[in-house]
Coordinates of C-alpha atoms in Angstrom, one line a residue:
X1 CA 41.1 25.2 63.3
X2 CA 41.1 22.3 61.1
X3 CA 40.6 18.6 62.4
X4 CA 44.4 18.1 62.2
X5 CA 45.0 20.6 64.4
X6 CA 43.0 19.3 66.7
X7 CA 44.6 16.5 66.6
X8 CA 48.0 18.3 66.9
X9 CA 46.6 19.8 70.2
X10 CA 45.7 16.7 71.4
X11 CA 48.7 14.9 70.6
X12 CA 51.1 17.7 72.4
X13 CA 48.3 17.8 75.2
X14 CA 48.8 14.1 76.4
X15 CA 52.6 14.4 76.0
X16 CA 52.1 17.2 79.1
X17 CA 53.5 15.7 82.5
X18 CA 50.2 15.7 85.0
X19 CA 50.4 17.2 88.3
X20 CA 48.3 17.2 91.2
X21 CA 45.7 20.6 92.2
X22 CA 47.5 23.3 94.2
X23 CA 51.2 22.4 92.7
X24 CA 52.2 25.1 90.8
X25 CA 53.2 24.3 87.0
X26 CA 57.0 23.1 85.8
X27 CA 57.1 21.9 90.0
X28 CA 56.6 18.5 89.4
X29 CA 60.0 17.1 88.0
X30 CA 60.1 15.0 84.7
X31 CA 59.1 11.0 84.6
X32 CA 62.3 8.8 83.8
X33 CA 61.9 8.5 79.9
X34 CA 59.7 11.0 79.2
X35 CA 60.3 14.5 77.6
X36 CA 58.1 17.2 78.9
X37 CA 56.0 19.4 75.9
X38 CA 55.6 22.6 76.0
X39 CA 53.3 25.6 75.0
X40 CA 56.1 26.8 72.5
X41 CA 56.2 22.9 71.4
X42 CA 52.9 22.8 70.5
X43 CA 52.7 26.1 68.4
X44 CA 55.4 24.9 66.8
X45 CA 54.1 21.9 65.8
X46 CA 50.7 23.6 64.9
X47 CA 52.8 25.8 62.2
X48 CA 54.4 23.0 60.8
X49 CA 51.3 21.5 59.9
X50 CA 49.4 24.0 59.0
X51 CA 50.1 23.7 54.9
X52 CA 48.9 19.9 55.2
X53 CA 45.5 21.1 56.6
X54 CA 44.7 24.0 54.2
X55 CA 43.5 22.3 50.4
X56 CA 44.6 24.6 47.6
X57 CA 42.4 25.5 44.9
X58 CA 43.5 23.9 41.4
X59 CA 44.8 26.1 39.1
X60 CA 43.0 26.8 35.2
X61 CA 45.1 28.5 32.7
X62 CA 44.3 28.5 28.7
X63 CA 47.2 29.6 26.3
X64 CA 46.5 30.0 22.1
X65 CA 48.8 30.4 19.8
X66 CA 49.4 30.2 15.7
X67 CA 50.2 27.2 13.6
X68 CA 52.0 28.5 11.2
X69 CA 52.5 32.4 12.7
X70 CA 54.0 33.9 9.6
X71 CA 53.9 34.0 5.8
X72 CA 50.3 32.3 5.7
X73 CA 48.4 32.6 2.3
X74 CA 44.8 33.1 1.2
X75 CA 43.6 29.1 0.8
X76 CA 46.1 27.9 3.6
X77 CA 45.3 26.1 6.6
X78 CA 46.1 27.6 9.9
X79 CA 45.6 26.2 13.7
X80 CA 44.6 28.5 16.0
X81 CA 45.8 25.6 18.8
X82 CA 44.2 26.3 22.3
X83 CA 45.7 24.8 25.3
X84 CA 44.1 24.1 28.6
X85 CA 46.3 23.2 31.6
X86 CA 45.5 22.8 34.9
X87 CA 47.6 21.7 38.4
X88 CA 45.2 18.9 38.9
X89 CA 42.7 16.8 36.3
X90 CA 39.8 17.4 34.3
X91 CA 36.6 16.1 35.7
X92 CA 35.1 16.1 32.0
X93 CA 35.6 18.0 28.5
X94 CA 36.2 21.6 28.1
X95 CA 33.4 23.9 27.2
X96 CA 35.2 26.0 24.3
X97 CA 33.2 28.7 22.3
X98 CA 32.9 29.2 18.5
X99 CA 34.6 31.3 16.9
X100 CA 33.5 33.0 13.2
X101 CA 36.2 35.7 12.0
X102 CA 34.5 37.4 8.5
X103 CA 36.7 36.7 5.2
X104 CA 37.7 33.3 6.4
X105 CA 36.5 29.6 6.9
X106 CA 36.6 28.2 10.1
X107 CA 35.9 24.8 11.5
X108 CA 35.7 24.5 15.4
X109 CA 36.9 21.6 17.1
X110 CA 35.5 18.7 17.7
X111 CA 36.1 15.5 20.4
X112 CA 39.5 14.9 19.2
X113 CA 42.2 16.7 21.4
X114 CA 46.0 16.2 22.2
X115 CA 47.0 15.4 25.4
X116 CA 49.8 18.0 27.2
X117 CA 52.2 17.9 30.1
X118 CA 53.7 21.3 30.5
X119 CA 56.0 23.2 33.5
X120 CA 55.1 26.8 34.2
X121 CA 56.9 28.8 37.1
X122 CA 58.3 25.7 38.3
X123 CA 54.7 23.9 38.4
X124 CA 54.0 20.8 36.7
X125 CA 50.4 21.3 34.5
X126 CA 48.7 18.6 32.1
X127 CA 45.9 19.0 30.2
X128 CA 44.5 19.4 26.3
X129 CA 44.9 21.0 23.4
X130 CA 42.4 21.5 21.1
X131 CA 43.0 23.5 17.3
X132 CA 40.8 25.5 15.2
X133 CA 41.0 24.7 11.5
X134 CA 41.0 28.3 10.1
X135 CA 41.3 29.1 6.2
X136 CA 41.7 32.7 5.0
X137 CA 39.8 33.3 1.7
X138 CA 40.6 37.3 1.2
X139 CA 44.4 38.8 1.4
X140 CA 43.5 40.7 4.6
X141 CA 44.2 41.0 8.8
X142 CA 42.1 39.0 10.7
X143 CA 41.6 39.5 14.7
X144 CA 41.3 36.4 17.0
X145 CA 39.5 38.0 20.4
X146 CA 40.4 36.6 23.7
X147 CA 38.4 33.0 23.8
X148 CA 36.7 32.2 27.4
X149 CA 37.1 28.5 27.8
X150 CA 35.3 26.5 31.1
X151 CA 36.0 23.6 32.9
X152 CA 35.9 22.0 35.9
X153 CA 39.2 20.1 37.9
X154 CA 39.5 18.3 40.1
X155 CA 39.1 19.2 43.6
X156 CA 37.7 22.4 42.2
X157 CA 34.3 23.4 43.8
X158 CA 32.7 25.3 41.1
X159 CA 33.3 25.4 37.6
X160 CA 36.4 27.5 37.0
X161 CA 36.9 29.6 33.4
X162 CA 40.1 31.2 31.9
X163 CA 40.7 33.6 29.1
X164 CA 43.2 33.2 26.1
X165 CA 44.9 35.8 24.8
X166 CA 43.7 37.1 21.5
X167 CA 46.0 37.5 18.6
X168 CA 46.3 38.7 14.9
X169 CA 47.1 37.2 11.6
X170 CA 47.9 38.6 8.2
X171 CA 47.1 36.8 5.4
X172 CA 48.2 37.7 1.8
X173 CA 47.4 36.5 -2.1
X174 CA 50.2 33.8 -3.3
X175 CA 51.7 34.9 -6.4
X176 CA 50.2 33.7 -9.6
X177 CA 46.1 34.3 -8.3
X178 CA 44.5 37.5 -8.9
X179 CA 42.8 39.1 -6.4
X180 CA 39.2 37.2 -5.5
X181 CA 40.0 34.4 -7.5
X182 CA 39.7 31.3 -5.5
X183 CA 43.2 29.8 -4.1
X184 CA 43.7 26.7 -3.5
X185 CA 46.8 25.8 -1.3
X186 CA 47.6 22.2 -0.3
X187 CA 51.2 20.5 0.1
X188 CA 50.4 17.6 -2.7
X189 CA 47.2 17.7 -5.1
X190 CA 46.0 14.3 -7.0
X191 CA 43.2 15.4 -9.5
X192 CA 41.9 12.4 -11.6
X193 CA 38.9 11.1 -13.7
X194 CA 36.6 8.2 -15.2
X195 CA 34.1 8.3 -17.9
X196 CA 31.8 5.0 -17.8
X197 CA 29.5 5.0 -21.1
X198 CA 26.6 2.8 -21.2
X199 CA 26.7 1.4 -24.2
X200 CA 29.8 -0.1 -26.8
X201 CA 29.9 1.8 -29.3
X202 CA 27.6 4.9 -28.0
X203 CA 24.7 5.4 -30.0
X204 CA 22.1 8.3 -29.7
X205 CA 20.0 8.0 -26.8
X206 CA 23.0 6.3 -24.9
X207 CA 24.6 8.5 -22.1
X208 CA 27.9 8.0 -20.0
X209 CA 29.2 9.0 -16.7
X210 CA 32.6 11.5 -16.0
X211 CA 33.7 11.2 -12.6
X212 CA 36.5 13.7 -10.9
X213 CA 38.3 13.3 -7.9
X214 CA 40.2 15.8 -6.0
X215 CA 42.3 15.1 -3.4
X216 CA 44.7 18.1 -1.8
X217 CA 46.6 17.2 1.3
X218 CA 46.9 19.7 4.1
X219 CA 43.6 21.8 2.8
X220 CA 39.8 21.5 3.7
X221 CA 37.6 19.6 2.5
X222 CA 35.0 22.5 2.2
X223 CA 38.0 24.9 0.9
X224 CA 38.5 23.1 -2.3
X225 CA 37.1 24.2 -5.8
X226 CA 34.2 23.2 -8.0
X227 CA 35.1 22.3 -11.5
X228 CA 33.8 23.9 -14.4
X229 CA 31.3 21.1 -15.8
X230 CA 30.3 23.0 -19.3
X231 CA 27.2 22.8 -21.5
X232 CA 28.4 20.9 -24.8
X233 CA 26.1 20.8 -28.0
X234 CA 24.4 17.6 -28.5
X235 CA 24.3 16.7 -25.3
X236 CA 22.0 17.3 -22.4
X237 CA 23.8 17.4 -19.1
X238 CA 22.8 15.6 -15.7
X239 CA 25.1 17.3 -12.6
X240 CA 25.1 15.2 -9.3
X241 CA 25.3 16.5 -6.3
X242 CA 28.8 16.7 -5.1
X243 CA 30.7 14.6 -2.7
X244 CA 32.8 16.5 0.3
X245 CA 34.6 14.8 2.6
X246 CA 37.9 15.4 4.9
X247 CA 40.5 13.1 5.0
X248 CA 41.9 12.0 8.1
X249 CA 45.0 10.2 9.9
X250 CA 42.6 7.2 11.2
X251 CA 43.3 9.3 14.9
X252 CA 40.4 12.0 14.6
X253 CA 43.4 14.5 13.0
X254 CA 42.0 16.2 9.6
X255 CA 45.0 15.8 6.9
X256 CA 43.5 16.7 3.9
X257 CA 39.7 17.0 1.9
X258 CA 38.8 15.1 -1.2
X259 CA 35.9 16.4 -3.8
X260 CA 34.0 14.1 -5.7
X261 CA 32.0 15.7 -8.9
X262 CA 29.7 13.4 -11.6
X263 CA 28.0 14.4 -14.0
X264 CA 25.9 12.3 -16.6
X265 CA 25.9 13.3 -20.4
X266 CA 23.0 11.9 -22.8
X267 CA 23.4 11.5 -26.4
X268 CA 21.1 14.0 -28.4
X269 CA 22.9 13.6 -32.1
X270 CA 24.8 11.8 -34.1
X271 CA 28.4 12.5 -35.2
X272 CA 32.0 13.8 -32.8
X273 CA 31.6 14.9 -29.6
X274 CA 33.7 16.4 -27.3
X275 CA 34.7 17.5 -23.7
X276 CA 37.1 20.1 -22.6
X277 CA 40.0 19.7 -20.6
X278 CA 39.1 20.3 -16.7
X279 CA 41.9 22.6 -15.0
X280 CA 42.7 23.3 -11.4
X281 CA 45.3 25.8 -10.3
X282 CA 46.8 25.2 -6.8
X283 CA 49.5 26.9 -5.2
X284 CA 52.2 24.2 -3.5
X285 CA 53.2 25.2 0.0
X286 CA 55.5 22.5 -0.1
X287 CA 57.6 24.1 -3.2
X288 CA 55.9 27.9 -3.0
X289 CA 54.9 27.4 -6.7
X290 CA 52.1 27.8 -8.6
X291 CA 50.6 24.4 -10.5
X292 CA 48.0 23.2 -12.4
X293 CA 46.4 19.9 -12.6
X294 CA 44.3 18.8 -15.7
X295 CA 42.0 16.0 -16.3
X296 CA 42.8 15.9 -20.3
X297 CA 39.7 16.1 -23.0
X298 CA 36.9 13.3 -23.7
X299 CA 36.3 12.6 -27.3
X300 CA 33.9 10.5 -29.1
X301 CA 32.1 9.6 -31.3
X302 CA 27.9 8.1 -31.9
X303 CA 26.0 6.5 -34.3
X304 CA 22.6 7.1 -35.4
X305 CA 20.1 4.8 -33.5
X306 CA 18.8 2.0 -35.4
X307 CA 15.2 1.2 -35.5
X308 CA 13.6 -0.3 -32.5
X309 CA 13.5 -4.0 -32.5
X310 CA 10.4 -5.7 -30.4
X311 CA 11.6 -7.7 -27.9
X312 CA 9.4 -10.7 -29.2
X313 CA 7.5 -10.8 -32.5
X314 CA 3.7 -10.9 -31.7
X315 CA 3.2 -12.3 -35.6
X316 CA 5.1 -15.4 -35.1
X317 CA 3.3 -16.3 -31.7
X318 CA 0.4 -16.0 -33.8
X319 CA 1.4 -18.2 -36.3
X320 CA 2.5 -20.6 -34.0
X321 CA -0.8 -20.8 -32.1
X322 CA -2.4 -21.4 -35.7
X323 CA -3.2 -17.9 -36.5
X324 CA -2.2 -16.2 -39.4
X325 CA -2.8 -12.7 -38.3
X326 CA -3.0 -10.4 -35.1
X327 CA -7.1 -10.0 -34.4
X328 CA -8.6 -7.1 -35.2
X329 CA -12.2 -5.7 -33.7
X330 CA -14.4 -4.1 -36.5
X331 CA -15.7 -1.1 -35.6
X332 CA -19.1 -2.4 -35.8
X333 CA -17.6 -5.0 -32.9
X334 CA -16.7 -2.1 -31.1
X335 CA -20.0 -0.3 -30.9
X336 CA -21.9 -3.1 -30.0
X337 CA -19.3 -3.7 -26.9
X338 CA -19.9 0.0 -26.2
X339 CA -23.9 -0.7 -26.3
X340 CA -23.4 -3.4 -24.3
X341 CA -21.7 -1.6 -21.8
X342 CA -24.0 1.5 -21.5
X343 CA -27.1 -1.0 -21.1
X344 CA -25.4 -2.9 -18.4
X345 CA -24.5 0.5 -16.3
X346 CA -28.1 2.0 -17.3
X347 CA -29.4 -1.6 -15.9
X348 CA -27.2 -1.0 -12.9
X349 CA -27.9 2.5 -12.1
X350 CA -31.6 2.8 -13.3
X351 CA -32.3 -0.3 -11.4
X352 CA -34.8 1.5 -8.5
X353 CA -36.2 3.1 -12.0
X354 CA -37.1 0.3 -13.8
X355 CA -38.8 -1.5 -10.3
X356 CA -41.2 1.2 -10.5
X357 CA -41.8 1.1 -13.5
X358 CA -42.3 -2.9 -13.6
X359 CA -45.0 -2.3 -10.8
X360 CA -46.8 0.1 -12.1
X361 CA -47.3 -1.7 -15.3
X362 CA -48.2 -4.7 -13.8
X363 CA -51.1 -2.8 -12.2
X364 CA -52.2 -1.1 -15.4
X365 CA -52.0 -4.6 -16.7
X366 CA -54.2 -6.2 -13.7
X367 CA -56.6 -3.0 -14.1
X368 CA -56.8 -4.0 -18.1
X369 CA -57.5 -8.2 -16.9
X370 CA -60.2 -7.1 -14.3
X371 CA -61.7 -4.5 -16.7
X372 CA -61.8 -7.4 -19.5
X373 CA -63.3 -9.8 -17.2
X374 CA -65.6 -7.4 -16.6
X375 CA -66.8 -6.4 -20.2
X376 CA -69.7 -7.8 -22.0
X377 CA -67.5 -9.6 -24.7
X378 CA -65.9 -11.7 -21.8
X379 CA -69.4 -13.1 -21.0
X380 CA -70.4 -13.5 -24.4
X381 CA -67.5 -15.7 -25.3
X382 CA -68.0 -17.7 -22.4
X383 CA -71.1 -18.7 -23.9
X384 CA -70.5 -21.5 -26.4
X385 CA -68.5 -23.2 -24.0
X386 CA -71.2 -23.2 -21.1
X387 CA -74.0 -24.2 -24.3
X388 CA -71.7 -27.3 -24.6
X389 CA -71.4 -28.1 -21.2
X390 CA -72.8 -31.2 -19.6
X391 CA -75.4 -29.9 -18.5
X392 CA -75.5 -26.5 -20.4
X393 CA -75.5 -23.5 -18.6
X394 CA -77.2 -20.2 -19.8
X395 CA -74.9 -18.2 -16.8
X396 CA -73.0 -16.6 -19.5
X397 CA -76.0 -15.8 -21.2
X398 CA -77.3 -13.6 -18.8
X399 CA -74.2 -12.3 -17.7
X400 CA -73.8 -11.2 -21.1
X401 CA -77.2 -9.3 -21.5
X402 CA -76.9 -8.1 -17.9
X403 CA -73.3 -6.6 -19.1
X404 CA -74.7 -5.2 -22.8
X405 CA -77.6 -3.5 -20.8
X406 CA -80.4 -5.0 -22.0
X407 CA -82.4 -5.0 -19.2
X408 CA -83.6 -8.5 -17.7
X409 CA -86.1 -9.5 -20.2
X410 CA -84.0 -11.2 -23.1
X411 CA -87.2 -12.9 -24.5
X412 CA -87.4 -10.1 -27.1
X413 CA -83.6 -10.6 -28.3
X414 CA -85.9 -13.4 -31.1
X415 CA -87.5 -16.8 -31.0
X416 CA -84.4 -19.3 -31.1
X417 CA -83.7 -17.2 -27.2
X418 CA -87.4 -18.0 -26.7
X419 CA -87.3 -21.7 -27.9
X420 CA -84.4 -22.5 -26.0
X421 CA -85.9 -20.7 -22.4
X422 CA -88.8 -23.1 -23.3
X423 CA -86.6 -25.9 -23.3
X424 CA -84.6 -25.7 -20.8
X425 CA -87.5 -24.3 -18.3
X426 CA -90.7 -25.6 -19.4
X427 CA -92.8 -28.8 -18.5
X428 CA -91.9 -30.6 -21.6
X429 CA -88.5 -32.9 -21.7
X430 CA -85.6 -31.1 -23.4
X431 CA -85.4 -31.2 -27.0
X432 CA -81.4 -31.2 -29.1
X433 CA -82.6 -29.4 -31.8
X434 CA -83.9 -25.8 -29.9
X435 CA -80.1 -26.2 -28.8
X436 CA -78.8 -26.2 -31.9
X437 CA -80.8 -24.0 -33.2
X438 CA -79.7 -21.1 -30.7
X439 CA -76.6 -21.9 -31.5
X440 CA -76.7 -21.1 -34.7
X441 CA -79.0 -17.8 -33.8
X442 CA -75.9 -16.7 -31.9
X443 CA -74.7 -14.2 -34.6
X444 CA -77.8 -13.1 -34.9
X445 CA -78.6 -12.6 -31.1
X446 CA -75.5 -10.3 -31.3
X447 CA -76.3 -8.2 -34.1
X448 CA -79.6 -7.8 -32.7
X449 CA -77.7 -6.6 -29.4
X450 CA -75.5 -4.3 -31.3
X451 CA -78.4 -2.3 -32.8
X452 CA -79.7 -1.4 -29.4
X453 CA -79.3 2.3 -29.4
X454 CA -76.9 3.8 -26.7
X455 CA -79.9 5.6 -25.4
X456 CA -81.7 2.1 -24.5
X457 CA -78.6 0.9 -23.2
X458 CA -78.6 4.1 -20.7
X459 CA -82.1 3.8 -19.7
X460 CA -82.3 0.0 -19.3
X461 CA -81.8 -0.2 -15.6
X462 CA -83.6 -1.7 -13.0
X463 CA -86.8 -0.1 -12.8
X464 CA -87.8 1.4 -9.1
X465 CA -91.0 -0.9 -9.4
X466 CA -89.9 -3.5 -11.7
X467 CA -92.8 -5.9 -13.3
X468 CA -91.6 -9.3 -14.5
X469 CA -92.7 -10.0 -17.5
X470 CA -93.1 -13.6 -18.6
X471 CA -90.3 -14.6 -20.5
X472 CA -91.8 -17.6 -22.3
X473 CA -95.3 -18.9 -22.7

């Protein structure tokens, strides 16, 4: 039992009259004022409330039906409109599937819906409607199955679904099409053009732009035809990529589609050009005719292109910077810059090479110095300039002999050698002229030391038990 029957109960309870223990029931007579209640009372009371306590379960029906039913056409629109009702409200948007029938386009629905208020059986039901956009493109039957559509009322405690019923369509080729050529049906058609050139007059290697625009009221937008944009001679085509788009009431309703096709023409040669007429056949629901709209033919005409013109002249900068002609690099010129170039990367990228190189030849060249110093010829010019010395020396002079292996006695080497040993080491006070006079023995002194056999020069070492002979008397 519900709460208000419990309250019910308790209400007809504490309208009973009380009565004390023992006293049987009904004894007791009535208070002054007050009615006494019943069992039957209270039943009754219980029955008449018992609709209030019991919630009903919202109610979920879907209904479809055709718009239009009859006489549709292959290229005409029809709305498959779907209603769902309901006793109470809609907690949120209907879940409604998709539906793809073969032959034909179709375009589901989307946000947009129409809001109902219907009576069935004597019931009041509000709720949606929602349409499927469907266009027939082959003369044949098509078969709508039963659409399960979910939602959730309210006061519902699950989410509740319904079934439409499904339903069948005929759809057949409007006079003046043969069959599988593509129908266009719309209740009014506006077909027009531009052509933008890019140049007054057009000359070759111009181009220009011819634009189309289709517009057919009460068709789709995806339902409407491509025009035939030809190949003509002399001129190399540029197709853009189309422009589809539906065309609406400004309420999310679909009235129409518009098609929006450019193409892009380039001059190749001179002389008359030309571009066909652009037809479109359509058949007129509103009259049940047949019509065609034309964009009408593009003629013209192009001249041959005359010789590029620089956009400054580089010879009159020239001249007015005080030269009378443009610079020119011999060839010559040119291989030296290329020399130049090559040296610098060989200078860059042989750099480690050439530091190893640099070294090494500085230490043949030290090993050549030392070598030099070394040599007998060093010593023997160093002699003049220790004879002029103040004092002279005679360093060099031994250093020499020592050097051209002539032993240690260098008395033999003639008298001036003897003269001036005398001089320079003997009791007697030094005399000029046994200077002079060695100095003038010098040439001599070396030829002498030249003719000393290689032989004597090998053997004149040290001797194990060397006797010192007296080098002057």
């Amino acid at each position: 039992m519900s709460s208000l029957q419990d309250r019910v109960v308790l209400f007809a309870s504490r309208l009973a009259p009380t009565r004390d223990r023992g006293e049987p029931c009904g004894s007791e007579p009535a208070r002054e004022g007050v009615r006494p209640v019943t069992l039957k009372t209270t039943a009754l009371l219980i029955i008449l409330f018992s609709p209030l306590t019991q919630a009903a379960e919202p109610e979920l029906i879907v209904q479809a039906h055709l718009d239009p039913a009859t006489q549709i056409m292959v290229g005409s629109v029809v709305q498959l409109q779907v209603d769902v009702l309901t006793d109470s409200w809609f907690t949120s948007a209907a879940t409604l599937p998709d539906l793809k029938l073969p032959g034909a386009l179709v375009l589901s629905p989307g946000g947009e819906a129409q809001h109902l208020n219907q009576t069935l059986n004597g019931k009041s039901f509000s709720g949606l409607r929602y349409s499927y956009l469907i266009t027939p493109n082959q003369a044949q039957g098509f078969d709508i199955p039963a659409l399960t559509v979910r939602a959730k009322p309210g006061q519902a405690s699950t989410e509740l679904s319904a079934q439409s019923q499904p339903l069948h369509f005929a759809a057949s080729q409007p006079p003046g099409f043969n069959p599988g050529e593509p129908v266009l049906v719309a209740q009014a058609l506006r077909f027009s053009q531009t052509v933008v050139p890019s140049a007054n007059p057009l000359k070759v290697g111009d181009s220009f732009t011819r634009t189309l625009i289709l517009q057919a009221d009460g068709a789709l937008a995806m339902a409407l035809p491509a025009p035939a944009l030809d190949q003509v001679d002399g001129l190399s085509r540029y197709v853009k990529t189309p422009q589809v788009s539906n065309l609406g009431d400004g309420r999310g309703s679909i009235t129409g589609g518009q098609r929006i096709d450019s193409v892009t023409y380039r001059i190749d040669t001179e002389g008359r050009h030309a571009l066909p007429a652009i037809r479109v056949k359509w058949w007129d629901s509103s009259s049940q005719t047949t019509t065609t709209a034309e964009a009408s033919a593009v003629t013209f005409d192009a001249i041959a292109a005359p010789a590029a013109a620089p956009v400054f002249s580089l010879s009159e900068d020239l001249k007015r910077l005080g030269q009378h002609s443009r610079a020119h690099l011999s060839q010559y010129t040119v291989g030296l810059v290329i020399l130049l170039l090559t040296a610098i990367a060989l200078g860059y990228f042989g750099r480690p090479w050439w530091q190893r190189a640099r070294v090494r030849i500085q230490q043949r060249r030290s090993a050549r110095q030392a070598a030099w110093e070394q040599s007998a010829t060093y010593a023997w010019r160093q002699i003049p300039g220790q004879l002029d010395g103040q004092p002279s020396q005679l360093g060099a002079l031994y250093l020499w002999a020592r050097r051209s292996r002539l032993g240690l006695s260098i008395a033999g080497l003639g008298p001036a050698t003897q003269r001036l040993l005398s001089d320079r080491y003997g009791r007697q006070s030094a005399d000029p002229q046994a200077l002079r006079q060695f100095k003038d023995s010098l040439a001599t002194l070396q030829r002498q030391a030249d003719g000393v056999s290689p032989a004597a020069r090998r053997s004149a070492l040290r001797p194990l038990n060397p006797v010192h002979e007296k080098d002057f008397p």
